[in-house]
Coordinates of N, CA and C in Angstrom, one line a residue:
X1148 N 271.0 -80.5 -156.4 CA 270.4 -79.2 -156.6 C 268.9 -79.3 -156.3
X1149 N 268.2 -80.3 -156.9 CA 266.7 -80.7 -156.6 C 266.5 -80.1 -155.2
X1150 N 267.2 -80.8 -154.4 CA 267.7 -80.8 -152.4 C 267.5 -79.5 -152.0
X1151 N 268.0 -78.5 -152.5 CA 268.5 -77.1 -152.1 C 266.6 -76.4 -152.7
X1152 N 266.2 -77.1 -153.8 CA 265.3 -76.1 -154.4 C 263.9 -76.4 -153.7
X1153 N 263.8 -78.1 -153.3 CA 263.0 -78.4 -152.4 C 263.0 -77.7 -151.5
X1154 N 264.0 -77.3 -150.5 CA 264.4 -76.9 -149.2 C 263.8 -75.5 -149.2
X1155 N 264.6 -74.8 -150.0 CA 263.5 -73.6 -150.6 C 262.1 -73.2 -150.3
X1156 N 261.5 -74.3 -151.0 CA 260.2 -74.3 -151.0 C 259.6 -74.4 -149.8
X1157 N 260.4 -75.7 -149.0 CA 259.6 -76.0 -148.0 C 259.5 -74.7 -147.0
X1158 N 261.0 -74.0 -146.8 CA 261.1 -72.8 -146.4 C 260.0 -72.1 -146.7
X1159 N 259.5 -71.7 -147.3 CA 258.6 -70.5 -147.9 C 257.5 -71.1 -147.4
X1160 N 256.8 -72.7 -147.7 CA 255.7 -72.9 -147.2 C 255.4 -73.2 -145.4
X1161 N 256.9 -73.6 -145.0 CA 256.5 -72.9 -143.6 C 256.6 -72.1 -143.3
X1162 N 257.0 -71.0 -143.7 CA 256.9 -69.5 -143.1 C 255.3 -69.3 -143.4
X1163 N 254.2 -70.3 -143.7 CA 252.7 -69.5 -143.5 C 252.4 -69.4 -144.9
X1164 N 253.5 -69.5 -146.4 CA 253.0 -68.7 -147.5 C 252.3 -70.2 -148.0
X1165 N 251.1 -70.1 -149.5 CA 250.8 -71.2 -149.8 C 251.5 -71.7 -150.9
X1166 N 250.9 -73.0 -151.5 CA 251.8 -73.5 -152.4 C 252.0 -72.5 -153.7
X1167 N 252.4 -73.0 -154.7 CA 253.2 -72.0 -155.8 C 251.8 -72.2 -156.8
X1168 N 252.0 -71.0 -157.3 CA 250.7 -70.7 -158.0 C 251.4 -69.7 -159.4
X1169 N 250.5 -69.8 -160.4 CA 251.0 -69.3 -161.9 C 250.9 -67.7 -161.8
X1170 N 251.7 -66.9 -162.0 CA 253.2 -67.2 -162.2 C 253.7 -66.8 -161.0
X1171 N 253.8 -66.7 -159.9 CA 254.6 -67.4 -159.0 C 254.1 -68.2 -157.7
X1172 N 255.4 -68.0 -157.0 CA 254.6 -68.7 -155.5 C 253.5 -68.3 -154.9
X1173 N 253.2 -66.9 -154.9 CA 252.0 -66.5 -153.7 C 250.9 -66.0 -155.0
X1174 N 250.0 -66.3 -154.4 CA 248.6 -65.6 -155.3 C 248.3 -64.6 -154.4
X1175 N 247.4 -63.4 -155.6 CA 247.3 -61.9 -155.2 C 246.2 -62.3 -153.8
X1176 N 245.2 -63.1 -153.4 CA 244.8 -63.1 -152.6 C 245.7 -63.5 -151.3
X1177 N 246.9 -63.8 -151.3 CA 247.7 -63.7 -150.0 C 248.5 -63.0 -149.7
X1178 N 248.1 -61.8 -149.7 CA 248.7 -60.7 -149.6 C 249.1 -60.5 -148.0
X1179 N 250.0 -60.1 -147.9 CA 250.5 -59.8 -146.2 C 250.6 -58.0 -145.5
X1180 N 250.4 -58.1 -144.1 CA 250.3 -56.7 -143.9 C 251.9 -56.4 -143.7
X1181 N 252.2 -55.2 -144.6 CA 253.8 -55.3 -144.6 C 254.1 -54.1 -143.5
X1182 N 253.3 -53.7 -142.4 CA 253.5 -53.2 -141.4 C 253.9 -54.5 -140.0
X1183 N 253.3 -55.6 -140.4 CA 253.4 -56.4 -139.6 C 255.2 -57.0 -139.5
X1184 N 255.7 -56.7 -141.0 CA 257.0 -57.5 -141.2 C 258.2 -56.5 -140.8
X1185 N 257.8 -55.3 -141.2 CA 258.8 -54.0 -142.2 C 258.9 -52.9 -140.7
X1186 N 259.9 -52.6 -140.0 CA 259.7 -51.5 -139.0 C 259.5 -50.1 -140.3
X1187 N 258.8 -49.0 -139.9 CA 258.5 -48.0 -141.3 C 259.9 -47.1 -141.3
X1188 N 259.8 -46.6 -142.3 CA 261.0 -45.9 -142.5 C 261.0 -44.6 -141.6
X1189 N 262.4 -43.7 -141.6 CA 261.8 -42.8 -141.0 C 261.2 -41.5 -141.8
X1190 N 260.6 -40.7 -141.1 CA 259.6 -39.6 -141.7 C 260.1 -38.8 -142.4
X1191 N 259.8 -38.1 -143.1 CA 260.4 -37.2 -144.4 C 261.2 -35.8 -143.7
X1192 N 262.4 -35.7 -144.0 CA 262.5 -34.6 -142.9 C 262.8 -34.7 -141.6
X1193 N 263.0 -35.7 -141.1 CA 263.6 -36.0 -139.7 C 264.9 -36.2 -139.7
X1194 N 265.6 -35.8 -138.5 CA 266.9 -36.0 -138.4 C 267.5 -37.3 -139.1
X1195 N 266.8 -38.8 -138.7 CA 267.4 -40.1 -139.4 C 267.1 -39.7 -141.0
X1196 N 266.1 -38.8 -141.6 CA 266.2 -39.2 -143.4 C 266.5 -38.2 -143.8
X1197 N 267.2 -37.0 -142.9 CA 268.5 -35.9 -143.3 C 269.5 -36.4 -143.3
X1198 N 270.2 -37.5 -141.9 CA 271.4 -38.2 -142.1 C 271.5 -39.1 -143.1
X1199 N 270.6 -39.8 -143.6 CA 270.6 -41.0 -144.6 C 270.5 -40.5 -145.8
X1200 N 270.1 -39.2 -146.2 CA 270.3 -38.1 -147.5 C 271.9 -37.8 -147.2
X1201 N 272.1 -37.5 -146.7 CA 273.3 -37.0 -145.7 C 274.3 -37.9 -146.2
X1202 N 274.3 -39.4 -146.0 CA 275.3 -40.3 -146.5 C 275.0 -40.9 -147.7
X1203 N 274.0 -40.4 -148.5 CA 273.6 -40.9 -149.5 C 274.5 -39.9 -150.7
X1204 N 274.8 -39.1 -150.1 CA 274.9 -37.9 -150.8 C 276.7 -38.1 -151.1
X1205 N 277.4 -38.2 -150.1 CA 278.4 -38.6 -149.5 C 279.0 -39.8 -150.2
X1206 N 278.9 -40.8 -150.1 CA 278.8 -42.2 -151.4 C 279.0 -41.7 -152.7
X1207 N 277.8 -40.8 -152.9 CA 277.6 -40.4 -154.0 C 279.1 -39.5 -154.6
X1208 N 279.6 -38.8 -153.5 CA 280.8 -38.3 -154.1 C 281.9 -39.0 -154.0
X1209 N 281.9 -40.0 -153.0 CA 283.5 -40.7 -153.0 C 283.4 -41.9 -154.4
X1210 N 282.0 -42.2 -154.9 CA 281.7 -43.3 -155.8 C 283.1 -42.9 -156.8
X1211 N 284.0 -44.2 -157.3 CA 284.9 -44.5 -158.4 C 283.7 -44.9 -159.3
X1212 N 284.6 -44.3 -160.3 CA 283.7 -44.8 -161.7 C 283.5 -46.6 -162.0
X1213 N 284.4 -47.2 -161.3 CA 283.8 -49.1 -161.0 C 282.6 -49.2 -160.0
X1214 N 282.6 -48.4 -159.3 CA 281.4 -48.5 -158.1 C 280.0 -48.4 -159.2
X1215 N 280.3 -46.8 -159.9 CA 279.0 -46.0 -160.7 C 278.8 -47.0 -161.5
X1216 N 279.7 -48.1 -162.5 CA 279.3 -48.7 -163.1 C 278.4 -49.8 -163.1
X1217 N 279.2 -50.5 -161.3 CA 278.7 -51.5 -160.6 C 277.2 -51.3 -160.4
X1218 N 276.7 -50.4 -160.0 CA 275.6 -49.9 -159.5 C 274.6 -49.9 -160.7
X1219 N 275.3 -49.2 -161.7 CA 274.4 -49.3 -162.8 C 273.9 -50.4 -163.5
X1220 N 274.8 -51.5 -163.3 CA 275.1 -52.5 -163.4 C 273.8 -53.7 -163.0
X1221 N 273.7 -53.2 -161.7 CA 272.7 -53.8 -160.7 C 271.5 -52.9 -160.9
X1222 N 270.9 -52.1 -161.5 CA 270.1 -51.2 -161.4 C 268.9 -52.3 -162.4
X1223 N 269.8 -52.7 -163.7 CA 269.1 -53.4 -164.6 C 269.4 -55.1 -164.4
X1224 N 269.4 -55.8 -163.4 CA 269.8 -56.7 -163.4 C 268.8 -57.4 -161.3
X1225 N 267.9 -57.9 -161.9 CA 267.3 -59.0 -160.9 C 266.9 -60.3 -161.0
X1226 N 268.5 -60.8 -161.4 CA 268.1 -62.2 -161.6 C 269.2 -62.9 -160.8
X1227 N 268.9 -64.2 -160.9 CA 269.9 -65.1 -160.3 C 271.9 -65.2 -160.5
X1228 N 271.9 -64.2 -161.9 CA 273.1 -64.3 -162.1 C 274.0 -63.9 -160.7
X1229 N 272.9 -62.4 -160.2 CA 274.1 -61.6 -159.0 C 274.8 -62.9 -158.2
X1230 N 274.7 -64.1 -157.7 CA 274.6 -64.9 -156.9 C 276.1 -65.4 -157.7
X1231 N 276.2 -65.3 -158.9 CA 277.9 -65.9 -159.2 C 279.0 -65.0 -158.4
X1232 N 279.3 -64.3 -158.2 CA 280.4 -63.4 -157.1 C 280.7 -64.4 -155.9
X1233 N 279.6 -64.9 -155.5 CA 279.5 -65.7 -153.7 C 279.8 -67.0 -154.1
X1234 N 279.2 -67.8 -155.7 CA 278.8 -68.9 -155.5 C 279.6 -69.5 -157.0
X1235 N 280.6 -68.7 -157.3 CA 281.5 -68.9 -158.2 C 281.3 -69.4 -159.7
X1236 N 281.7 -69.7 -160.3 CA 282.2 -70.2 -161.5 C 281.3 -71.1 -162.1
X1237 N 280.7 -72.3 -161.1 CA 279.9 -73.4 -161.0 C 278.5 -72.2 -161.2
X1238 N 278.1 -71.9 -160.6 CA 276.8 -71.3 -160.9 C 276.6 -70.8 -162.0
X1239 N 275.9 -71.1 -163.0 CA 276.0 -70.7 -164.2 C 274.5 -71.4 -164.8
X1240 N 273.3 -70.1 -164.5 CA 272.0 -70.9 -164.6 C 271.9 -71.4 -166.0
X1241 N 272.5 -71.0 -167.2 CA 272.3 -71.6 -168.0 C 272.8 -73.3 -168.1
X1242 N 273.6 -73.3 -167.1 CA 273.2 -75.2 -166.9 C 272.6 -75.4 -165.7
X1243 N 271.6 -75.0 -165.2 CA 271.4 -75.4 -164.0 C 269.5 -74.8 -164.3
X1244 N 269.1 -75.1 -165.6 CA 267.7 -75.3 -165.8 C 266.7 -75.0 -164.6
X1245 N 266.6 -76.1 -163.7 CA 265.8 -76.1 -162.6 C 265.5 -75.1 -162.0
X1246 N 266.7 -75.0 -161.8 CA 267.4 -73.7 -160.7 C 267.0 -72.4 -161.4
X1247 N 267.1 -71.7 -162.6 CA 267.1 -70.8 -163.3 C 265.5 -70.4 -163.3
X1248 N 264.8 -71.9 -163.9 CA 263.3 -71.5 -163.4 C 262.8 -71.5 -162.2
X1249 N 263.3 -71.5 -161.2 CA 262.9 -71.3 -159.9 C 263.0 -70.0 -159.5
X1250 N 264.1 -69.3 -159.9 CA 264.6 -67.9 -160.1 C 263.7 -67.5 -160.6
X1251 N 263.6 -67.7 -161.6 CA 263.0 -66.8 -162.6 C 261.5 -66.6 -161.8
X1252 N 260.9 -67.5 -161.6 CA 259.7 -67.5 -161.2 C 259.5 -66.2 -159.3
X1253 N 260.6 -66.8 -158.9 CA 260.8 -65.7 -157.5 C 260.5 -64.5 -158.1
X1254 N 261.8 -63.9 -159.3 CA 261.5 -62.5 -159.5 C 260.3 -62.3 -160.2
X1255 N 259.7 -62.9 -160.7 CA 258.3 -62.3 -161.6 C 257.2 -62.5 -160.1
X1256 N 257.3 -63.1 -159.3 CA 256.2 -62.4 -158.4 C 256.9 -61.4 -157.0
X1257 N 257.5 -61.6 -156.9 CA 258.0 -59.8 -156.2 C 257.3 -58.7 -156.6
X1258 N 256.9 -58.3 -157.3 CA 256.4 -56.8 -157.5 C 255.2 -57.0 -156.7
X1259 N 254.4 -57.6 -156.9 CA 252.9 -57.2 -156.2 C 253.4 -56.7 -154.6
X1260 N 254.1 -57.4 -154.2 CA 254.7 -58.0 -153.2 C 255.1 -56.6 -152.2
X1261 N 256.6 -56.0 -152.8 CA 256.8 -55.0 -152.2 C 255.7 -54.1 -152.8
X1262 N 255.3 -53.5 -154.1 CA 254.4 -52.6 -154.0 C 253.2 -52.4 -153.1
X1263 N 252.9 -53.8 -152.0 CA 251.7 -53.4 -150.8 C 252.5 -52.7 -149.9
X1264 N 253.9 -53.1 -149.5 CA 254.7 -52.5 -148.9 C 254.8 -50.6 -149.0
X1265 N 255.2 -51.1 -150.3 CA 255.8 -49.3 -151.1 C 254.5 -48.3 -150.9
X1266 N 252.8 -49.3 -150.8 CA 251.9 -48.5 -150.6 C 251.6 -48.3 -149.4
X1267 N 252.2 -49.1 -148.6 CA 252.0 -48.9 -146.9 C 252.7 -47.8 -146.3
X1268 N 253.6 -47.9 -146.6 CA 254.7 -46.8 -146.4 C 254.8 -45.3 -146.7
X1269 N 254.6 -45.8 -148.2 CA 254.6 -44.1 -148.9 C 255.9 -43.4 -149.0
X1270 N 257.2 -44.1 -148.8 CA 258.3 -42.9 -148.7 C 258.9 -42.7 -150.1
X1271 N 259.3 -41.6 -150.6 CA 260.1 -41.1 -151.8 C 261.1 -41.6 -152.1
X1272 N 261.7 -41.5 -153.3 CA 262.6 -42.2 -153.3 C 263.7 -40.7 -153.4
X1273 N 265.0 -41.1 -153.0 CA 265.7 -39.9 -152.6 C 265.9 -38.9 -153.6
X1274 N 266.0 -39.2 -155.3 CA 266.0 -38.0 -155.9 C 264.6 -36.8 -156.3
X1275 N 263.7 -37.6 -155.4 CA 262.4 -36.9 -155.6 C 262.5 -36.2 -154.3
X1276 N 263.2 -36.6 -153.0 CA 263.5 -35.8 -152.1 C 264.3 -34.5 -152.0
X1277 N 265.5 -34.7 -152.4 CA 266.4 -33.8 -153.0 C 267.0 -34.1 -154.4
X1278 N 266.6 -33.4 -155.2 CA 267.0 -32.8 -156.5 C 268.6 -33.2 -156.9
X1279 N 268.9 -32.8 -155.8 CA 270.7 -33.1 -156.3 C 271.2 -34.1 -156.6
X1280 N 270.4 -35.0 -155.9 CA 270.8 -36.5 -155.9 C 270.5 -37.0 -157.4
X1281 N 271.7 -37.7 -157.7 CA 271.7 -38.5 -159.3 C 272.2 -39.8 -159.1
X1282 N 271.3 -40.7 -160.0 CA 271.2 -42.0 -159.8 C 271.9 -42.4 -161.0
X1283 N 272.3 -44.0 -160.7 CA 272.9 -44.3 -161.6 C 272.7 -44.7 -163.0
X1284 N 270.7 -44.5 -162.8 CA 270.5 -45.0 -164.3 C 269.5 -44.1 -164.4
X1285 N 269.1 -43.7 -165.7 CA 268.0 -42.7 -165.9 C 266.5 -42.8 -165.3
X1286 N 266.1 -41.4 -164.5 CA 265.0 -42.0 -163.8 C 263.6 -42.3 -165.0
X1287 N 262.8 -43.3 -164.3 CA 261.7 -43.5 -165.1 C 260.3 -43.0 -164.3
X1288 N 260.0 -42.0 -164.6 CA 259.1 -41.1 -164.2 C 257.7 -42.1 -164.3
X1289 N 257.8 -43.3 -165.3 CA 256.3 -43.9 -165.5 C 256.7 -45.0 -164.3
X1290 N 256.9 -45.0 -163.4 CA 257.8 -46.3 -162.6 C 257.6 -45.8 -161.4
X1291 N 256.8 -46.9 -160.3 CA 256.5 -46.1 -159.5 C 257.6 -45.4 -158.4
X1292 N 256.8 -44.2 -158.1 CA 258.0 -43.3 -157.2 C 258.0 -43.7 -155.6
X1293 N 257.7 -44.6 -155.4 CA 258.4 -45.0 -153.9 C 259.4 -45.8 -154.1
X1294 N 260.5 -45.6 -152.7 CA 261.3 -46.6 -152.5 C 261.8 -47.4 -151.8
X1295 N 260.7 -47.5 -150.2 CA 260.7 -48.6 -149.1 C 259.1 -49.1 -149.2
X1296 N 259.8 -50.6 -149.4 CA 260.7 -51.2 -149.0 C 261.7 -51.5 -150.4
X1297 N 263.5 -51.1 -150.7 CA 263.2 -51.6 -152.2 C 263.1 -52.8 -153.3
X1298 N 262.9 -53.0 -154.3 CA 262.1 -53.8 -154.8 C 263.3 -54.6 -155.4
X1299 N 264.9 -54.2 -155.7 CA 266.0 -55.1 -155.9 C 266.3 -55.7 -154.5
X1300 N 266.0 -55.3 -153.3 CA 266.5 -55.7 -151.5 C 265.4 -57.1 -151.8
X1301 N 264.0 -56.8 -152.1 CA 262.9 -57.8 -151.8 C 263.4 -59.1 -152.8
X1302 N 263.4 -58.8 -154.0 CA 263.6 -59.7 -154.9 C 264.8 -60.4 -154.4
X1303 N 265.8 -59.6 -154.1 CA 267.0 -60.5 -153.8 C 266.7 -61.4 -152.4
X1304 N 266.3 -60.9 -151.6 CA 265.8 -61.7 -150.5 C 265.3 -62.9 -150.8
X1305 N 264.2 -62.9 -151.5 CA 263.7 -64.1 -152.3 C 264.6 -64.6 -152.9
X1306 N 265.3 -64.3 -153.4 CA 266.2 -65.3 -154.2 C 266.8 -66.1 -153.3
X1307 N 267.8 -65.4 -152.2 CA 268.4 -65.8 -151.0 C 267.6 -66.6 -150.2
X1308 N 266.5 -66.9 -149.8 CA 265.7 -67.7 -149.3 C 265.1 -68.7 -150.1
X1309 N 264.8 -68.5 -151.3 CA 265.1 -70.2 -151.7 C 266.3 -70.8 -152.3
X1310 N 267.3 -69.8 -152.4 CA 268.3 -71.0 -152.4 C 268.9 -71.3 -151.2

């Protein structure tokens, strides 16, 4: 396990980022231009973010109530657990210490992270677009209202790249 968390690391430190810093890997002074990583979404109102309302909408009505649940499920949930489904039975951070605080530490610096993103961008998140649209967990109005790049996609990414 050590093997895998080093590997991780080393990952991250050659992709350019610097060493791990309190409380997490990147300090606020290494911030990245997330135009440089992120192609932008498309524009508010264009044919691609009417079709992607379009299938958003769509999902939304074929969704079984195990999907709505699933969903809601993951709505409150950014931690290393999601990784038991792929990585079975054995994965179980409560014995796997090391591992759990390596996790843990990925998700507590993500936010800075995508929010330069979510501020580069600027796009709505879809129920602020159309009204109709209902999510699966109560919106939180104090929470910021963008939603590219999203910030369970980034965190999980991070997860997936250091293990």
């Amino acid at each position: 396990m050590r093997r895998i968390v080093i590997a991780g690391l080393a990952m991250l430190l050659s992709a350019g980022f610097a060493q791990a810093a309190d409380p997490g890997f990147l300090k606020p002074s290494e911030m990245y231009d997330p135009a440089h990583f992120l192609p932008p979404p498309p524009e508010e109102g264009s044919p691609r973010a009417v079709a992607e309302l379009a299938e958003t909408k769509k999902l939304m009505a074929e969704a079984t109530p195990a999907q709505r649940a699933a969903a809601a499920s993951d709505d409150g949930n950014e931690n290393g657990t999601i990784f038991a489904v792929v990585l079975g039975p054995a994965w179980d951070l409560s014995k796997l210490p090391a591992t759990a605080k390596v996790i843990s530490e990925v998700t507590a610096s993500e936010g800075p992270f995508s929010d330069i993103a979510k501020n580069e961008f600027h796009r709505k998140r879809p129920w602020i677009v159309d009204a109709s649209i209902q999510t699966c967990a109560p919106h939180r109005l104090s929470q910021d209202m963008q939603s590219y790049p999203s910030g369970h996609a980034t965190v999980g990414y991070g997860m997936g790249v250091v293990l």
